[in-house]
PDB file of C-alpha atoms in Angstrom:
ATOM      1  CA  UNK A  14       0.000   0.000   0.000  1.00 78.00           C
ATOM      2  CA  UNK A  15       1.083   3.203  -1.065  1.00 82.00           C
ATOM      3  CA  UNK A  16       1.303   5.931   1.768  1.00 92.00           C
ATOM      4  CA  UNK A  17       0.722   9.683   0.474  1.00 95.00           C
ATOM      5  CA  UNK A  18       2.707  12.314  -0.251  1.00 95.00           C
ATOM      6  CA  UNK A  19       3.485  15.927   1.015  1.00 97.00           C
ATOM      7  CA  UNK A  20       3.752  18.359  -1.756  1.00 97.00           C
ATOM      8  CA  UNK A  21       4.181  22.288  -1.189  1.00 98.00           C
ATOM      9  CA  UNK A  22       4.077  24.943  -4.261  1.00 97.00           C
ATOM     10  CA  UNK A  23       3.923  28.744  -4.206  1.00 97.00           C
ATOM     11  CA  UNK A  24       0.764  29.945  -5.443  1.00 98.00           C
ATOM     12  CA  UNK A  25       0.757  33.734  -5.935  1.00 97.00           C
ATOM     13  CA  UNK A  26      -3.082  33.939  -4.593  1.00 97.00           C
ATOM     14  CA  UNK A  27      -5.139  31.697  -1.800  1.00 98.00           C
ATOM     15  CA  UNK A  28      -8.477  32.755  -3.330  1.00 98.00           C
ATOM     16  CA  UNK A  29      -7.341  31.734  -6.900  1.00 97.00           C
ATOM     17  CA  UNK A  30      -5.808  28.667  -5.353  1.00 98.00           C
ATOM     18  CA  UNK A  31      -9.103  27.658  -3.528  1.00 98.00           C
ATOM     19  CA  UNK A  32     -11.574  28.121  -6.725  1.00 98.00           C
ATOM     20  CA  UNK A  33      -8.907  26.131  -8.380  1.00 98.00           C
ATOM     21  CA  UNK A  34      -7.982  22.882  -6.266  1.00 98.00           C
ATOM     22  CA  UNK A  35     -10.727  23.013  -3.854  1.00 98.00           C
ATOM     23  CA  UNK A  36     -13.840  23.572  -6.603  1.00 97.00           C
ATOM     24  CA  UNK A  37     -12.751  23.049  -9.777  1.00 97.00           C
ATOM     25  CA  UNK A  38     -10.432  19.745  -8.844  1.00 97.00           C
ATOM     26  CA  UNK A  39     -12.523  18.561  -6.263  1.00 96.00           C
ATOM     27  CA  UNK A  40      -9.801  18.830  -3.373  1.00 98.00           C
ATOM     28  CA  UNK A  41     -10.953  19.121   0.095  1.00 98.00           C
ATOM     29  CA  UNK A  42      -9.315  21.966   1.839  1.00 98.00           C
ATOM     30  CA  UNK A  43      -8.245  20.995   5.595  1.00 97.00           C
ATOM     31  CA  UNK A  44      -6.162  23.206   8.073  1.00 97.00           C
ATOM     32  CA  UNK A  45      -5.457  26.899   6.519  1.00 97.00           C
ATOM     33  CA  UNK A  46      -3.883  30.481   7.199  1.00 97.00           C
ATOM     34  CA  UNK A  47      -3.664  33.574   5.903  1.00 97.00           C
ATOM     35  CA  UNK A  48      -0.280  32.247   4.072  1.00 98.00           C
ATOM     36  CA  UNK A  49      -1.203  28.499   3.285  1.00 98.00           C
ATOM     37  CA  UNK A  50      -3.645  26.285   2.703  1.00 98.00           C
ATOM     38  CA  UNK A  51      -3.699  22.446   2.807  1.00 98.00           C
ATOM     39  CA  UNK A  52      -5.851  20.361   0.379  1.00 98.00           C
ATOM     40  CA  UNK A  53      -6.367  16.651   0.322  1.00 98.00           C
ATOM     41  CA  UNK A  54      -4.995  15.675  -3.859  1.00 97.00           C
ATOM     42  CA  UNK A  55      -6.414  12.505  -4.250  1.00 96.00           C
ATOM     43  CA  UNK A  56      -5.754  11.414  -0.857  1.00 95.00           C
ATOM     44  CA  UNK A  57      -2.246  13.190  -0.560  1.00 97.00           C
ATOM     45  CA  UNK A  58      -0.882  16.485   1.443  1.00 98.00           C
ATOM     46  CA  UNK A  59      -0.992  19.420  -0.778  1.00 98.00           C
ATOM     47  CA  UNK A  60      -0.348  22.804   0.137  1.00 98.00           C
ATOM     48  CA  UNK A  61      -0.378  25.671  -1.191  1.00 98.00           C
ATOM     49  CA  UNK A  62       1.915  28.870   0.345  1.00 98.00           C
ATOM     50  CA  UNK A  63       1.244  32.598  -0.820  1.00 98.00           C
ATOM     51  CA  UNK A  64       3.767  34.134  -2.245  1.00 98.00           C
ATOM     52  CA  UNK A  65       2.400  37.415  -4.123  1.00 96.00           C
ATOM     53  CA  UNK A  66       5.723  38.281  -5.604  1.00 95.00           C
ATOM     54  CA  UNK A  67       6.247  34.419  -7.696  1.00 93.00           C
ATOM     55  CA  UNK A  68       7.205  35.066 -11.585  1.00 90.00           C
ATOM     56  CA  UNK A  69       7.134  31.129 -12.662  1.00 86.00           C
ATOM     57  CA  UNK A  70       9.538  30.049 -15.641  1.00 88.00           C
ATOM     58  CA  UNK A  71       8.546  27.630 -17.621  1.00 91.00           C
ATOM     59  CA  UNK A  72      10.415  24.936 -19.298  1.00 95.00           C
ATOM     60  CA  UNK A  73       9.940  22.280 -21.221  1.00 95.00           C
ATOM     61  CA  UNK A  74      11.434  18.820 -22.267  1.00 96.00           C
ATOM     62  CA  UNK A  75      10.796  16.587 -24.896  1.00 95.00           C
ATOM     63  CA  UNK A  76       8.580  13.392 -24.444  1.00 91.00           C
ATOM     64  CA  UNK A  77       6.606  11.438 -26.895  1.00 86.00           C
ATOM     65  CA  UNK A  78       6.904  14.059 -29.828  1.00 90.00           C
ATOM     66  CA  UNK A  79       5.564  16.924 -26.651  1.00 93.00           C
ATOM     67  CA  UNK A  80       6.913  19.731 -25.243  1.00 95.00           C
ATOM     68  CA  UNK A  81       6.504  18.403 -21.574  1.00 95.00           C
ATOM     69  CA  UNK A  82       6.349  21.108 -18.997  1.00 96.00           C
ATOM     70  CA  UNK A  83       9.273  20.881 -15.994  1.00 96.00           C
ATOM     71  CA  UNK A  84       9.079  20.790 -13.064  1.00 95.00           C
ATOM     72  CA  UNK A  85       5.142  19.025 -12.914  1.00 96.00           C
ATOM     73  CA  UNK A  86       3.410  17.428 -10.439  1.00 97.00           C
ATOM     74  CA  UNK A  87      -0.044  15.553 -10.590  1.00 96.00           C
ATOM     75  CA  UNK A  88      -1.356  12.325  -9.410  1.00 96.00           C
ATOM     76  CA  UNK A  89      -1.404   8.603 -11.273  1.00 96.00           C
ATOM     77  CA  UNK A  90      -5.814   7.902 -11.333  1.00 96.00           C
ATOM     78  CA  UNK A  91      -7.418   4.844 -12.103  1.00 94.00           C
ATOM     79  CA  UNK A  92      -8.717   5.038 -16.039  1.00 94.00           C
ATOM     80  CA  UNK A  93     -12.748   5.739 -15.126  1.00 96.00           C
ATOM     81  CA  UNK A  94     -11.429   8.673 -12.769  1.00 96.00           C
ATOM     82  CA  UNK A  95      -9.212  10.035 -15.328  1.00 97.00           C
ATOM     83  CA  UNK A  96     -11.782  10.409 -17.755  1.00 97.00           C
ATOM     84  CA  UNK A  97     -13.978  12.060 -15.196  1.00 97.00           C
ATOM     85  CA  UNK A  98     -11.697  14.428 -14.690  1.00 97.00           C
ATOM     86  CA  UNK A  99     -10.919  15.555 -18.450  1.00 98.00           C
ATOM     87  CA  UNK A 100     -14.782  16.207 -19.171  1.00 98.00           C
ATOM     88  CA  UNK A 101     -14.691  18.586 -15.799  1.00 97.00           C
ATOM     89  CA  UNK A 102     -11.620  20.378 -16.887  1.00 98.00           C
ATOM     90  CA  UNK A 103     -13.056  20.226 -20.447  1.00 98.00           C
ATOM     91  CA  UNK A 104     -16.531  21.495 -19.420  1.00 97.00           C
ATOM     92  CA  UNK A 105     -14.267  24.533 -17.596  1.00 97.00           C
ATOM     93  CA  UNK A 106     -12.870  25.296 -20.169  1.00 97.00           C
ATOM     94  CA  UNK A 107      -9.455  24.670 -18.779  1.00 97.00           C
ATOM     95  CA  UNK A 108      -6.280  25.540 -21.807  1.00 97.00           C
ATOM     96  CA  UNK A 109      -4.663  22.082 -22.159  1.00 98.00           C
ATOM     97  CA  UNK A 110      -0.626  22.557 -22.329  1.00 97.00           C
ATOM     98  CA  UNK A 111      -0.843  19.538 -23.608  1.00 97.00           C
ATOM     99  CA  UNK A 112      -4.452  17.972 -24.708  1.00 97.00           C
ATOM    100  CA  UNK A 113      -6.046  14.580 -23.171  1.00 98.00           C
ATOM    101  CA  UNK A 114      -4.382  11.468 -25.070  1.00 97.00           C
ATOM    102  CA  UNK A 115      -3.101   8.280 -24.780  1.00 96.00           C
ATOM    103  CA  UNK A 116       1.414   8.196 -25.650  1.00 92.00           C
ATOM    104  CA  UNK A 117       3.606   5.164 -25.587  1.00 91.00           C
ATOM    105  CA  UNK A 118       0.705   3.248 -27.742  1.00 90.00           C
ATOM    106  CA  UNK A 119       1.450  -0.481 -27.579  1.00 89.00           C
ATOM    107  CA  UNK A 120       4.586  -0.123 -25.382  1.00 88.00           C
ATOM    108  CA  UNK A 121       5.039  -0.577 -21.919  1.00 87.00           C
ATOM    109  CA  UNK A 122       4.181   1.835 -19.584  1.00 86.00           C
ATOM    110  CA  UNK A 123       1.086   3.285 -22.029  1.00 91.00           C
ATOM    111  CA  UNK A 124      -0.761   5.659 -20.401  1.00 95.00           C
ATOM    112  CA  UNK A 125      -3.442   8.132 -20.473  1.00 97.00           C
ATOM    113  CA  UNK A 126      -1.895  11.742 -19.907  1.00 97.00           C
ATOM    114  CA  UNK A 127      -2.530  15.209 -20.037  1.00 98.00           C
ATOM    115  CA  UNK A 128      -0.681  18.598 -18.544  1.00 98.00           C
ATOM    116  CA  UNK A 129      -2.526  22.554 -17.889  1.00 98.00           C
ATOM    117  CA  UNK A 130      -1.026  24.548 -15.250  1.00 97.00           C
ATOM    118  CA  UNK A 131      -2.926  26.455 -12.175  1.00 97.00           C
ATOM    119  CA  UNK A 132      -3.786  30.302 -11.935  1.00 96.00           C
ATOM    120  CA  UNK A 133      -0.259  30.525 -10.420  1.00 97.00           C
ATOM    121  CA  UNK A 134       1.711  28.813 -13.033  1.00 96.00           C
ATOM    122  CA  UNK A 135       2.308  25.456 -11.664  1.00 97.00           C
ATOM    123  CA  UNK A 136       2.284  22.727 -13.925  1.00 97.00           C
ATOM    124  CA  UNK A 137       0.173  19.808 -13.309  1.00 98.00           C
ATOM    125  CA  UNK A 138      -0.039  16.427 -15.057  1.00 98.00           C
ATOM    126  CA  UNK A 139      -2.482  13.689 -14.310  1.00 98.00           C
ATOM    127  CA  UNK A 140      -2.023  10.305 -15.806  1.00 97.00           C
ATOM    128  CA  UNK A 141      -3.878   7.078 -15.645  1.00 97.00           C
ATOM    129  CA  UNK A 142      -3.334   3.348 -16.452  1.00 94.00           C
ATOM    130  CA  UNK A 143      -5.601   0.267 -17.477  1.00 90.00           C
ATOM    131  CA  UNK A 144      -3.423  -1.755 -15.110  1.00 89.00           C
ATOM    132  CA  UNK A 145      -1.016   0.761 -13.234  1.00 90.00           C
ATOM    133  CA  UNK A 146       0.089  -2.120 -11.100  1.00 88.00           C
ATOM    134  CA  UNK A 147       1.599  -4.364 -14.165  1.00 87.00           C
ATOM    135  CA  UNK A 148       2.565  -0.590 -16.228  1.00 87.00           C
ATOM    136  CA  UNK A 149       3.489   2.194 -13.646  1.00 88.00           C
ATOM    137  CA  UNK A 150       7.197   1.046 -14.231  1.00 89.00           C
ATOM    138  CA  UNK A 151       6.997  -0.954 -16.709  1.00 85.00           C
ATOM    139  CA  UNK A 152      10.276  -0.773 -19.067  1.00 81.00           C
TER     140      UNK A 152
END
């Protein structure tokens, strides 16, 4: 059994960051201040710190013929639950950095992938497997 993760970003505004993880992504917000704010990401710590001032860079590496964002974050979803959550962001009208599809057709380690960044800048990529036991790391 997998235990969760702690992940803290900057996010340059709490508001923006609630409308975005807590409604839009479905993340239940727990403990919170006036400079942080935890949510529960798919059953991992996330929080997100104020920092007015951020300028994100962005940068991007190659991968499957895309211009992968770097650094990302995101979380691995069963396939039903991945779908789900490209017809919410799709019914948002969230800007894909990289639109809903399926890379590494026929090889190991296919997967179901796409990448759009938060109000702040952050880049975020959420994946999903038919069998992420047998393909997580598949090689």
């Amino acid at each position: 059994m997998l235990t969760p993760f702690h992940l803290a970003v900057q996010v340059r505004d709490l508001d923006e960051a609630r409308g975005f993880y807590g409604d839009l992504l479905g993340c239940p917000e727990g403990r919170s201040s006036d400079t942080w704010i935890d949510f529960n990401l798919f059953g991992h710590q996330f929080v997100c710190h104020l920092n007015p001032e951020m300028t994100p860079q962005r940068h991007h590496n190659a991968v499957d013929g895309h211009g992968v964002p770097v650094p990302h974050f995101g979380v691995v979803l069963q396939m039903a639950d991945w779908e789900a959550l490209v017809d919410r962001l799709t019914g948002a009208g969230v800007r894909f950095e990289i639109e809903p599809y399926v890379r590494f057709q026929g090889q190991p380690g296919e997967q179901a992938t796409m990448f759009f960044y938060d109000p702040s800048g952050n880049a975020l990529e959420f994946k999903a497997f038919r069998d992420i036991d047998g393909q997580l790391f598949a090689t």
